[in-house]
Amino acid sequence: MSAHQALTQLVPLAAELDENKVTPGVLGFVVFAVMAVAVWALMKSMNRHMNRVDFEEAPERPAPARPTGSAPRE
């Protein structure tokens, strides 16, 4: 079958396609499902990492005492 014959047979089939009805099909569903599973896994990972973080602040260390009575440097 030549390319010309294939085109003459496929063009009428393409014309019968309803241009107002567009669906994502199986590939669209698979891509959406994979993205949903990836987001779910990322949220579980983030939750696990956030639970490991210690939010309590350590007490502030006192500043070292300055010697009193010393003359300022010029």
Short mmCIF file of C-alpha atoms in Angstrom, two decimals:
data_model
loop_
_atom_site.label_atom_id
_atom_site.label_comp_id
_atom_site.label_asym_id
_atom_site.label_seq_id
_atom_site.Cartn_x
_atom_site.Cartn_y
_atom_site.Cartn_z
CA MET A 1 0.00 0.00 0.00
CA SER A 2 1.45 3.32 -0.97
CA ALA A 3 1.39 6.44 1.15
CA HIS A 4 -1.07 8.06 -1.26
CA GLN A 5 -3.57 5.23 -0.88
CA ALA A 6 -3.23 5.28 2.90
CA LEU A 7 -3.90 9.02 3.02
CA THR A 8 -6.93 8.77 0.75
CA GLN A 9 -8.42 6.15 3.06
CA LEU A 10 -7.56 7.88 6.36
CA VAL A 11 -8.62 11.42 5.49
CA PRO A 12 -12.36 10.59 5.35
CA LEU A 13 -12.06 8.83 8.73
CA ALA A 14 -10.47 11.93 10.24
CA ALA A 15 -13.26 14.11 8.85
CA GLU A 16 -15.86 12.00 10.70
CA LEU A 17 -14.23 12.82 14.05
CA ASP A 18 -16.37 15.14 16.19
CA GLU A 19 -14.18 18.21 16.76
CA ASN A 20 -16.36 19.46 19.64
CA LYS A 21 -15.80 16.32 21.72
CA VAL A 22 -12.28 16.11 23.05
CA THR A 23 -11.35 13.70 25.85
CA PRO A 24 -8.00 13.07 27.49
CA GLY A 25 -8.32 9.32 27.09
CA VAL A 26 -6.40 6.64 28.92
CA LEU A 27 -3.06 8.44 28.64
CA GLY A 28 -4.50 11.52 30.35
CA PHE A 29 -5.87 9.39 33.17
CA VAL A 30 -2.55 7.59 33.63
CA VAL A 31 -0.62 10.88 33.74
CA PHE A 32 -3.09 12.34 36.26
CA ALA A 33 -2.93 9.20 38.43
CA VAL A 34 0.88 9.20 38.44
CA MET A 35 0.94 12.88 39.40
CA ALA A 36 -1.57 12.25 42.21
CA VAL A 37 0.53 9.39 43.61
CA ALA A 38 3.68 11.55 43.39
CA VAL A 39 2.01 14.41 45.30
CA TRP A 40 0.76 11.96 47.94
CA ALA A 41 4.28 10.52 48.36
CA LEU A 42 5.82 13.99 48.61
CA MET A 43 3.29 15.03 51.26
CA LYS A 44 4.04 11.90 53.33
CA SER A 45 7.77 12.58 53.06
CA MET A 46 7.32 16.24 54.04
CA ASN A 47 5.18 15.24 57.02
CA ARG A 48 7.83 12.75 58.16
CA HIS A 49 10.59 15.38 57.86
CA MET A 50 8.54 18.06 59.64
CA ASN A 51 7.95 15.69 62.57
CA ARG A 52 11.72 15.28 62.98
CA VAL A 53 12.32 19.05 63.28
CA ASP A 54 12.78 20.36 66.83
CA PHE A 55 11.00 23.70 67.08
CA GLU A 56 12.02 24.45 70.67
CA GLU A 57 14.50 27.29 70.85
CA ALA A 58 17.64 26.75 72.89
CA PRO A 59 18.09 29.20 75.77
CA GLU A 60 20.22 32.16 74.85
CA ARG A 61 23.75 32.04 76.24
CA PRO A 62 24.75 35.01 78.37
CA ALA A 63 27.19 37.41 76.73
CA PRO A 64 30.74 37.32 78.09
CA ALA A 65 31.26 39.94 80.78
CA ARG A 66 33.31 43.00 79.82
CA PRO A 67 36.07 44.09 82.15
CA THR A 68 35.01 47.22 83.99
CA GLY A 69 37.16 50.28 84.48
CA SER A 70 39.19 49.90 81.31
CA ALA A 71 39.85 53.00 79.26
CA PRO A 72 38.32 53.15 75.79
CA ARG A 73 40.76 52.66 72.96
CA GLU A 74 41.38 55.47 70.55
#
